[in-house]
mmCIF file of C-alpha atoms in Angstrom:
data_model
loop_
_atom_site.group_PDB
_atom_site.id
_atom_site.type_symbol
_atom_site.label_atom_id
_atom_site.label_comp_id
_atom_site.label_asym_id
_atom_site.label_seq_id
_atom_site.Cartn_x
_atom_site.Cartn_y
_atom_site.Cartn_z
ATOM 1 C CA MET A 1 -3.076 -5.541 -54.776
ATOM 2 C CA LYS A 2 -1.104 -3.779 -57.486
ATOM 3 C CA SER A 3 -3.847 -1.173 -57.927
ATOM 4 C CA VAL A 4 -3.849 -0.428 -54.180
ATOM 5 C CA ILE A 5 -0.077 0.116 -54.177
ATOM 6 C CA ILE A 6 -0.318 2.340 -57.256
ATOM 7 C CA ALA A 7 -3.157 4.364 -55.702
ATOM 8 C CA VAL A 8 -1.293 4.858 -52.404
ATOM 9 C CA THR A 9 1.919 5.831 -54.235
ATOM 10 C CA THR A 10 0.033 8.277 -56.457
ATOM 11 C CA ILE A 11 -1.640 9.942 -53.495
ATOM 12 C CA ALA A 12 1.651 10.195 -51.592
ATOM 13 C CA LEU A 13 3.516 11.678 -54.555
ATOM 14 C CA SER A 14 0.738 14.104 -55.452
ATOM 15 C CA GLY A 15 0.719 15.461 -51.899
ATOM 16 C CA THR A 16 4.469 16.023 -52.104
ATOM 17 C CA VAL A 17 4.265 17.751 -55.479
ATOM 18 C CA PHE A 18 1.318 19.994 -54.592
ATOM 19 C CA GLY A 19 2.905 20.869 -51.249
ATOM 20 C CA GLN A 20 5.998 22.128 -53.068
ATOM 21 C CA VAL A 21 3.928 24.135 -55.538
ATOM 22 C CA GLY A 22 2.154 25.897 -52.668
ATOM 23 C CA GLN A 23 5.468 26.595 -50.985
ATOM 24 C CA TYR A 24 6.925 28.218 -54.120
ATOM 25 C CA ALA A 25 3.727 30.148 -54.802
ATOM 26 C CA GLN A 26 4.057 31.867 -51.430
ATOM 27 C CA GLN A 27 7.542 33.104 -52.336
ATOM 28 C CA ARG A 28 6.568 34.659 -55.677
ATOM 29 C CA PHE A 29 6.155 38.376 -56.310
ATOM 30 C CA CYS A 30 4.833 40.337 -59.244
ATOM 31 C CA GLY A 31 7.593 41.889 -61.353
ATOM 32 C CA SER A 32 6.380 45.415 -60.657
ATOM 33 C CA GLN A 33 6.329 44.672 -56.919
ATOM 34 C CA LEU A 34 9.966 43.615 -57.164
ATOM 35 C CA ASP A 35 10.742 46.870 -59.004
ATOM 36 C CA PHE A 36 9.067 48.891 -56.234
ATOM 37 C CA MET A 37 11.005 47.005 -53.576
ATOM 38 C CA GLU A 38 14.236 47.677 -55.470
ATOM 39 C CA MET A 39 13.320 51.358 -55.909
ATOM 40 C CA GLN A 40 12.550 51.659 -52.203
ATOM 41 C CA ARG A 41 15.935 50.153 -51.355
ATOM 42 C CA THR A 42 18.086 52.035 -53.871
ATOM 43 C CA ASP A 43 16.295 55.395 -54.298
ATOM 44 C CA PRO A 44 14.020 56.152 -51.318
ATOM 45 C CA GLU A 45 13.341 59.726 -52.477
ATOM 46 C CA ARG A 46 12.011 58.559 -55.842
ATOM 47 C CA TYR A 47 9.958 55.863 -54.111
ATOM 48 C CA GLN A 48 8.423 58.481 -51.805
ATOM 49 C CA ARG A 49 7.533 60.705 -54.782
ATOM 50 C CA PHE A 50 5.907 57.728 -56.449
ATOM 51 C CA MET A 51 3.921 56.862 -53.315
ATOM 52 C CA ASP A 52 2.833 60.504 -52.912
ATOM 53 C CA PHE A 53 1.586 60.489 -56.500
ATOM 54 C CA GLU A 54 -0.184 57.161 -55.941
ATOM 55 C CA ASN A 55 -1.937 58.501 -52.825
ATOM 56 C CA GLN A 56 -2.936 61.703 -54.629
ATOM 57 C CA LEU A 57 -4.352 59.670 -57.502
ATOM 58 C CA GLN A 58 -6.310 57.403 -55.147
ATOM 59 C CA ASN A 59 -7.792 60.426 -53.363
ATOM 60 C CA GLN A 60 -8.771 61.990 -56.672
ATOM 61 C CA ILE A 61 -10.493 58.784 -57.767
ATOM 62 C CA LEU A 62 -12.360 58.446 -54.486
ATOM 63 C CA ASN A 63 -13.476 62.100 -54.502
ATOM 64 C CA SER A 64 -14.652 62.050 -58.117
ATOM 65 C CA MET A 65 -16.846 58.991 -57.751
ATOM 66 C CA SER A 66 -20.466 60.029 -57.776
ATOM 67 C CA ILE A 67 -23.731 58.319 -58.544
ATOM 68 C CA PRO A 68 -25.531 59.883 -61.498
ATOM 69 C CA THR A 69 -29.078 61.009 -60.734
ATOM 70 C CA GLY A 70 -30.372 61.706 -64.243
ATOM 71 C CA THR A 71 -30.944 59.607 -67.308
ATOM 72 C CA ILE A 72 -27.899 57.910 -68.761
ATOM 73 C CA TYR A 73 -27.833 57.503 -72.533
ATOM 74 C CA ILE A 74 -25.700 54.678 -73.855
ATOM 75 C CA PRO A 75 -25.087 54.783 -77.612
ATOM 76 C CA VAL A 76 -25.644 51.398 -79.253
ATOM 77 C CA VAL A 77 -24.632 50.377 -82.758
ATOM 78 C CA VAL A 78 -26.297 47.381 -84.411
ATOM 79 C CA HIS A 79 -24.826 45.760 -87.492
ATOM 80 C CA VAL A 80 -27.181 43.646 -89.571
ATOM 81 C CA VAL A 81 -25.414 41.086 -91.721
ATOM 82 C CA HIS A 82 -27.366 39.391 -94.490
ATOM 83 C CA ASN A 83 -26.896 37.773 -97.838
ATOM 84 C CA PRO A 84 -28.580 39.872 -100.558
ATOM 85 C CA ASN A 85 -28.680 36.804 -102.833
ATOM 86 C CA ASN A 86 -30.893 34.940 -100.345
ATOM 87 C CA PRO A 87 -33.544 37.319 -98.889
ATOM 88 C CA VAL A 88 -34.982 34.550 -96.699
ATOM 89 C CA GLN A 89 -31.889 34.674 -94.501
ATOM 90 C CA ARG A 90 -32.314 38.326 -93.565
ATOM 91 C CA ILE A 91 -32.403 39.025 -89.887
#
């Protein structure tokens, strides 16, 4: 009987705790998002300049994306580590 009461209490308390965590998680913002919100409120002209730059940058990224048609060479460096005192262990 004790184990049933403990199990029911644990389930009830865990639901309460996890419900509160979810509630607080919905109210959180990234620090930079808070800075942007503050900038938008206090200095709308600066915020607009920033957004114009962001849009220009996004357009530049989208326009410069292309799929290469030729051969792509990827330089690869391989380091071989061995013990010169024990030649059997050479890779």
